[in-house]
Structures are given as structure tokens and as C-alpha cells.
Amino acid sequence: MLIQKKVLVTALLAGFAAVPTLAMAQAKGNAELGFYAGASIGQSSTSDCPGGGSCDDKDTAYRVFAGYKFHPNIAVEGGYSPLGETSASFPGGSLKAEANAWDVVGVGSWPLGNNFSILGKLGFYNAEIKLSGLASGKKTTTDLTYGIGGQYDFNRNLGLRLEWNRYSGVKAPDVAGVSSGDTDIDVLSVGALWRF
């Protein structure tokens, strides 16, 4: 019984301590509602690479995005990402897979103070992988994408982001009637956004 009272008192004190922070975030956040656009650049890597040869599973990835922040902590964002290329070399030749994706995500942000906030993203992507080299073909996948990151706002209009995103379960085209399976593509990037 005494432990329950201590937990209740601690929860109440933590709640009251958070009220000024939430009020400050609400006041600041209302000035930042509306449309924004941005771009990012980073490194992509895949979780799976064909065996039996040498493999290069990292490449440069880009993303162009636009969104609408309709609540101080919630936005909806859409983007296009050339996710880069994975290549594998075998004694008989090489195989390349190039990936591109469109995405729509919900973005949750939590201000920490001093113009810095943390981000969480969750949504869906539609990706296309094109094979070339020893095999050719293309395949489209729609699945889940998610990510985390941080954002620093220099002023009311300009912000800088550092984020990690995952495009889960991206499927490659079948090769010679055999399923190539799927892979996760991770992107670590830095970008800028401009609020209108």
C-alpha cells in the first residue's frame, strides 16, 4: 500500500513538472504549423546480399520530401528516395540491384528545448527494384517504413535533421524462376527543411 502511494505521488509530481514544458512546446509549436519541404542525403545499406561472391551493399541515398504539420507534435509527410545500388560480383559476371521508393509517413515530434526535438516516423512505402547484369527484371513492393531522428531549428523557417529510416521487406525480382527473397534497406541521412 505504501509503495502504491509513493508511485502515485511520483507520477503526479512528474506530471506537474511536465506541464510548463508542454505549454512552452504548444506555444512554440503553433507558430510552426503549416507546409514544409526539404531534402536529405545519406548512406543506404541492405541487410542481405547474394552469397558466393564479393558484395557492395552500401551506396548514397537521397530523399526529397514535403509535408504538413497540423499539430505541434504531428505532421504528415511524403517523399521520393533513390535508395542507391547494391552490386555483387561472381566468377561469371556481376549483378546490380537499384532501388527507388515513394513513401507516406506520419511524423511525431517531441520538443526537448533549445530548438531541438526528437522525431519518430511510421508509414508505408512503394519501392521498385531493378536488376541488371547476369539477370534482369523489376519488382514493386509496398510495405512498412519507420525511422527515428532529431531536428534542430535554426529559426522559424529553417531546420536541420539527422535521421535513420528503414524500408522493411523490399522484394527483389525472381531470378530464373527462383524467389530472390526480401531485404531491409536502412538509410542514415542528414537533411534540411524549410517551413512556408
CSV table of C-alpha atoms in Angstrom, one decimal:
chain,number,residue,atom,x,y,z
A,1,MET,CA,0.0,0.0,0.0
A,2,LEU,CA,2.8,2.4,0.9
A,3,ILE,CA,4.6,1.6,-2.4
A,4,GLN,CA,1.5,2.4,-4.4
A,5,LYS,CA,1.2,5.8,-2.7
A,6,LYS,CA,4.8,6.5,-3.5
A,7,VAL,CA,4.3,5.6,-7.1
A,8,LEU,CA,1.2,7.8,-7.3
A,9,VAL,CA,2.9,10.8,-5.7
A,10,THR,CA,5.9,10.4,-8.0
A,11,ALA,CA,3.7,10.2,-11.1
A,12,LEU,CA,1.7,13.3,-10.0
A,13,LEU,CA,5.0,15.2,-9.4
A,14,ALA,CA,6.3,14.2,-12.8
A,15,GLY,CA,3.1,15.2,-14.5
A,16,PHE,CA,3.1,18.6,-12.8
A,17,ALA,CA,6.8,19.1,-13.8
A,18,ALA,CA,6.0,18.4,-17.4
A,19,VAL,CA,3.1,21.0,-17.7
A,20,PRO,CA,5.4,24.0,-18.2
A,21,THR,CA,7.4,22.1,-20.9
A,22,LEU,CA,4.3,21.1,-22.7
A,23,ALA,CA,2.8,24.6,-22.5
A,24,MET,CA,6.1,26.0,-23.9
A,25,ALA,CA,6.1,23.4,-26.7
A,26,GLN,CA,2.4,24.2,-27.5
A,27,ALA,CA,3.1,27.9,-27.8
A,28,LYS,CA,6.2,27.4,-29.9
A,29,GLY,CA,4.6,24.6,-32.0
A,30,ASN,CA,1.6,26.7,-33.1
A,31,ALA,CA,3.9,29.2,-34.8
A,32,GLU,CA,5.4,26.3,-36.8
A,33,LEU,CA,2.1,24.8,-38.2
A,34,GLY,CA,1.7,24.5,-41.9
A,35,PHE,CA,3.5,23.3,-45.0
A,36,TYR,CA,7.2,22.4,-45.3
A,37,ALA,CA,9.6,20.9,-47.8
A,38,GLY,CA,13.1,19.6,-47.7
A,39,ALA,CA,15.8,17.3,-48.9
A,40,SER,CA,18.3,14.9,-47.4
A,41,ILE,CA,21.4,12.9,-48.4
A,42,GLY,CA,23.0,9.9,-46.7
A,43,GLN,CA,24.1,6.3,-46.9
A,44,SER,CA,21.9,3.3,-47.6
A,45,SER,CA,22.8,-0.3,-46.7
A,46,THR,CA,20.9,-3.5,-47.3
A,47,SER,CA,20.5,-6.3,-44.8
A,48,ASP,CA,21.0,-9.1,-47.4
A,49,CYS,CA,23.5,-9.6,-50.2
A,50,PRO,CA,23.8,-12.5,-52.6
A,51,GLY,CA,26.4,-15.1,-51.5
A,52,GLY,CA,29.1,-16.7,-53.5
A,53,GLY,CA,31.0,-13.5,-54.5
A,54,SER,CA,32.1,-10.1,-53.4
A,55,CYS,CA,29.3,-7.6,-52.5
A,56,ASP,CA,28.9,-3.9,-52.2
A,57,ASP,CA,25.8,-3.3,-50.1
A,58,LYS,CA,26.3,0.5,-49.4
A,59,ASP,CA,25.5,3.5,-51.6
A,60,THR,CA,24.5,7.1,-51.5
A,61,ALA,CA,20.8,7.7,-51.0
A,62,TYR,CA,18.8,10.9,-51.4
A,63,ARG,CA,15.3,12.0,-50.3
A,64,VAL,CA,13.1,14.9,-51.4
A,65,PHE,CA,10.1,15.4,-49.2
A,66,ALA,CA,7.1,17.7,-48.4
A,67,GLY,CA,4.7,17.7,-45.5
A,68,TYR,CA,2.1,19.4,-43.5
A,69,LYS,CA,2.4,20.0,-39.7
A,70,PHE,CA,-1.2,20.2,-38.4
A,71,HIS,CA,-0.5,19.8,-34.7
A,72,PRO,CA,2.6,21.0,-32.7
A,73,ASN,CA,3.7,17.3,-32.4
A,74,ILE,CA,2.2,15.7,-35.5
A,75,ALA,CA,2.8,16.0,-39.2
A,76,VAL,CA,2.1,14.0,-42.4
A,77,GLU,CA,5.0,13.7,-44.9
A,78,GLY,CA,5.5,12.3,-48.3
A,79,GLY,CA,8.8,11.7,-50.2
A,80,TYR,CA,10.7,10.2,-53.0
A,81,SER,CA,14.0,8.4,-52.4
A,82,PRO,CA,16.6,7.0,-54.9
A,83,LEU,CA,17.9,4.4,-52.3
A,84,GLY,CA,21.1,3.5,-54.2
A,85,GLU,CA,22.5,0.4,-55.7
A,86,THR,CA,23.7,-3.0,-54.4
A,87,SER,CA,26.1,-5.0,-56.6
A,88,ALA,CA,27.6,-8.4,-56.3
A,89,SER,CA,30.4,-9.9,-58.4
A,90,PHE,CA,30.6,-13.6,-59.3
A,91,PRO,CA,33.1,-15.6,-61.4
A,92,GLY,CA,30.6,-15.5,-64.3
A,93,GLY,CA,29.8,-11.8,-64.1
A,94,SER,CA,28.0,-9.3,-61.9
A,95,LEU,CA,24.5,-8.4,-60.7
A,96,LYS,CA,23.2,-5.0,-59.8
A,97,ALA,CA,20.0,-4.0,-58.0
A,98,GLU,CA,18.9,-0.4,-58.0
A,99,ALA,CA,16.1,0.7,-55.6
A,100,ASN,CA,13.8,3.7,-55.6
A,101,ALA,CA,10.9,4.4,-53.2
A,102,TRP,CA,7.9,6.7,-52.6
A,103,ASP,CA,6.7,7.0,-49.0
A,104,VAL,CA,3.9,8.5,-46.9
A,105,VAL,CA,4.6,8.7,-43.2
A,106,GLY,CA,3.2,10.2,-40.0
A,107,VAL,CA,5.9,12.2,-38.1
A,108,GLY,CA,5.7,12.6,-34.4
A,109,SER,CA,8.0,15.1,-32.8
A,110,TRP,CA,8.7,15.9,-29.1
A,111,PRO,CA,10.4,19.2,-28.3
A,112,LEU,CA,13.3,18.9,-25.8
A,113,GLY,CA,14.1,22.6,-25.6
A,114,ASN,CA,16.7,25.0,-27.1
A,115,ASN,CA,15.1,24.4,-30.6
A,116,PHE,CA,15.9,20.7,-30.5
A,117,SER,CA,13.3,17.9,-30.9
A,118,ILE,CA,13.3,14.1,-31.4
A,119,LEU,CA,11.3,12.5,-34.2
A,120,GLY,CA,9.6,9.2,-34.9
A,121,LYS,CA,8.2,8.2,-38.3
A,122,LEU,CA,5.8,5.4,-39.3
A,123,GLY,CA,4.1,4.8,-42.6
A,124,PHE,CA,4.2,3.0,-45.9
A,125,TYR,CA,6.4,2.9,-48.9
A,126,ASN,CA,6.2,1.7,-52.5
A,127,ALA,CA,9.6,0.7,-53.8
A,128,GLU,CA,10.8,-0.7,-57.1
A,129,ILE,CA,14.0,-2.7,-57.6
A,130,LYS,CA,15.5,-3.1,-61.0
A,131,LEU,CA,18.1,-5.9,-61.7
A,132,SER,CA,20.8,-5.7,-64.3
A,133,GLY,CA,23.8,-7.7,-65.2
A,134,LEU,CA,23.6,-11.6,-65.0
A,135,ALA,CA,19.8,-11.2,-64.6
A,136,SER,CA,17.3,-8.5,-65.3
A,137,GLY,CA,13.8,-7.6,-64.2
A,138,LYS,CA,12.0,-5.4,-61.8
A,139,LYS,CA,9.6,-5.8,-58.9
A,140,THR,CA,7.5,-3.4,-56.9
A,141,THR,CA,6.9,-3.8,-53.1
A,142,THR,CA,4.5,-1.9,-50.8
A,143,ASP,CA,5.3,-2.4,-47.1
A,144,LEU,CA,6.1,-0.6,-43.8
A,145,THR,CA,8.7,2.1,-43.3
A,146,TYR,CA,9.8,3.7,-40.0
A,147,GLY,CA,12.5,5.8,-38.5
A,148,ILE,CA,13.8,7.9,-35.7
A,149,GLY,CA,15.9,11.1,-35.6
A,150,GLY,CA,16.5,14.5,-34.3
A,151,GLN,CA,15.8,18.0,-35.6
A,152,TYR,CA,17.4,21.4,-34.8
A,153,ASP,CA,15.5,24.5,-35.8
A,154,PHE,CA,17.8,27.5,-36.6
A,155,ASN,CA,14.8,29.8,-36.8
A,156,ARG,CA,11.1,29.6,-37.6
A,157,ASN,CA,11.7,28.6,-41.2
A,158,LEU,CA,14.9,26.6,-41.3
A,159,GLY,CA,15.5,23.2,-39.7
A,160,LEU,CA,18.2,20.5,-39.8
A,161,ARG,CA,17.5,16.8,-39.5
A,162,LEU,CA,19.6,13.8,-38.7
A,163,GLU,CA,17.6,10.6,-39.1
A,164,TRP,CA,17.7,6.8,-39.6
A,165,ASN,CA,14.9,5.2,-41.7
A,166,ARG,CA,14.2,1.6,-42.6
A,167,TYR,CA,12.3,0.3,-45.6
A,168,SER,CA,11.4,-3.2,-44.4
A,169,GLY,CA,10.8,-6.2,-46.6
A,170,VAL,CA,11.8,-4.8,-50.0
A,171,LYS,CA,11.4,-7.7,-52.5
A,172,ALA,CA,13.8,-8.3,-55.4
A,173,PRO,CA,12.7,-9.8,-58.8
A,174,ASP,CA,12.7,-13.5,-59.2
A,175,VAL,CA,15.8,-14.8,-61.0
A,176,ALA,CA,15.4,-17.9,-63.3
A,177,GLY,CA,12.1,-18.7,-61.6
A,178,VAL,CA,13.7,-18.7,-58.1
A,179,SER,CA,12.5,-16.2,-55.5
A,180,SER,CA,15.2,-13.7,-54.5
A,181,GLY,CA,13.6,-13.1,-51.1
A,182,ASP,CA,13.4,-9.7,-49.5
A,183,THR,CA,15.8,-7.3,-47.7
A,184,ASP,CA,15.6,-4.3,-45.4
A,185,ILE,CA,17.1,-1.1,-46.6
A,186,ASP,CA,18.4,1.3,-44.0
A,187,VAL,CA,19.3,4.9,-44.6
A,188,LEU,CA,21.2,7.2,-42.3
A,189,SER,CA,20.9,10.8,-43.5
A,190,VAL,CA,21.2,14.5,-42.8
A,191,GLY,CA,18.9,17.0,-44.4
A,192,ALA,CA,17.3,20.4,-44.2
A,193,LEU,CA,13.7,21.6,-44.3
A,194,TRP,CA,12.1,24.9,-45.0
A,195,ARG,CA,8.7,25.9,-43.5
A,196,PHE,CA,6.4,28.2,-45.5
